[in-house]
C-alpha positions as semicolon CSV with decimal commas, in nm:
position;residue;x (nm);y (nm);z (nm)
1;X;1,434;0,150;-0,175
2;X;1,358;-0,194;-0,299
3;X;1,015;-0,286;-0,446
4;X;0,917;-0,664;-0,450
5;X;0,651;-0,733;-0,711
6;X;0,344;-0,935;-0,650
7;X;0,292;-1,213;-0,851
8;X;-0,065;-1,247;-1,006
9;X;-0,180;-0,927;-0,840
10;X;-0,432;-0,706;-1,058
11;X;-0,432;-0,328;-1,037
12;X;-0,792;-0,218;-0,920
13;X;-0,762;0,102;-1,152
14;X;-0,608;-0,008;-1,488
15;X;-0,656;-0,389;-1,445
16;X;-0,302;-0,466;-1,545
17;X;-0,183;-0,786;-1,418
18;X;0,187;-0,833;-1,255
19;X;0,249;-0,469;-1,234
20;X;0,196;-0,416;-0,863
21;X;0,518;-0,345;-0,669
22;X;0,526;-0,358;-0,285
23;X;0,764;-0,144;-0,065
24;X;0,790;-0,037;0,287
25;X;0,869;0,333;0,383
26;X;0,834;0,499;0,739
27;X;0,656;0,191;0,871
28;X;0,393;0,196;0,602
29;X;0,357;-0,066;0,349
30;X;0,273;0,081;-0,014
31;X;0,168;-0,096;-0,325
32;X;0,209;0,086;-0,647
33;X;0,095;-0,001;-1,006
34;X;0,425;0,055;-1,224
35;X;0,158;0,071;-1,543
36;X;-0,070;0,354;-1,417
37;X;0,076;0,486;-1,100
38;X;-0,234;0,364;-0,871
39;X;-0,096;0,362;-0,482
40;X;-0,251;0,193;-0,189
41;X;-0,123;0,179;0,166
42;X;-0,179;0,017;0,478
43;X;0,001;0,128;0,798
44;X;0,152;-0,111;1,074
45;X;-0,033;-0,105;1,405
46;X;0,213;0,115;1,571
47;X;0,199;0,369;1,309
48;X;-0,213;0,352;1,328
49;X;-0,194;0,442;1,720
50;X;0,023;0,727;1,623
51;X;-0,248;0,897;1,411
52;X;-0,453;1,155;1,557
53;X;-0,805;1,029;1,636
54;X;-0,979;1,264;1,385
55;X;-0,783;1,129;1,081
56;X;-0,867;0,857;0,861
57;X;-0,645;0,635;0,641
58;X;-0,790;0,591;0,269
59;X;-0,711;0,291;0,050
60;X;-0,650;0,022;0,296
61;X;-0,463;-0,255;0,117
62;X;-0,617;-0,613;0,159
63;X;-0,452;-0,914;0,009
64;X;-0,716;-1,136;-0,171
């Protein structure tokens, strides 16, 4: 799987800059800090529709 790094992105956990890598797996975009391992995910709309009503997604990634 190919990771794309996000220029200027700062990890919310360790505050390191330029360590955030973005990859997509099973229709879910995941951002991982290569410094501390912190992960954030944001599923696509068709994935959200497949989630059962009582489940929640934690850690929505929003680009600032």
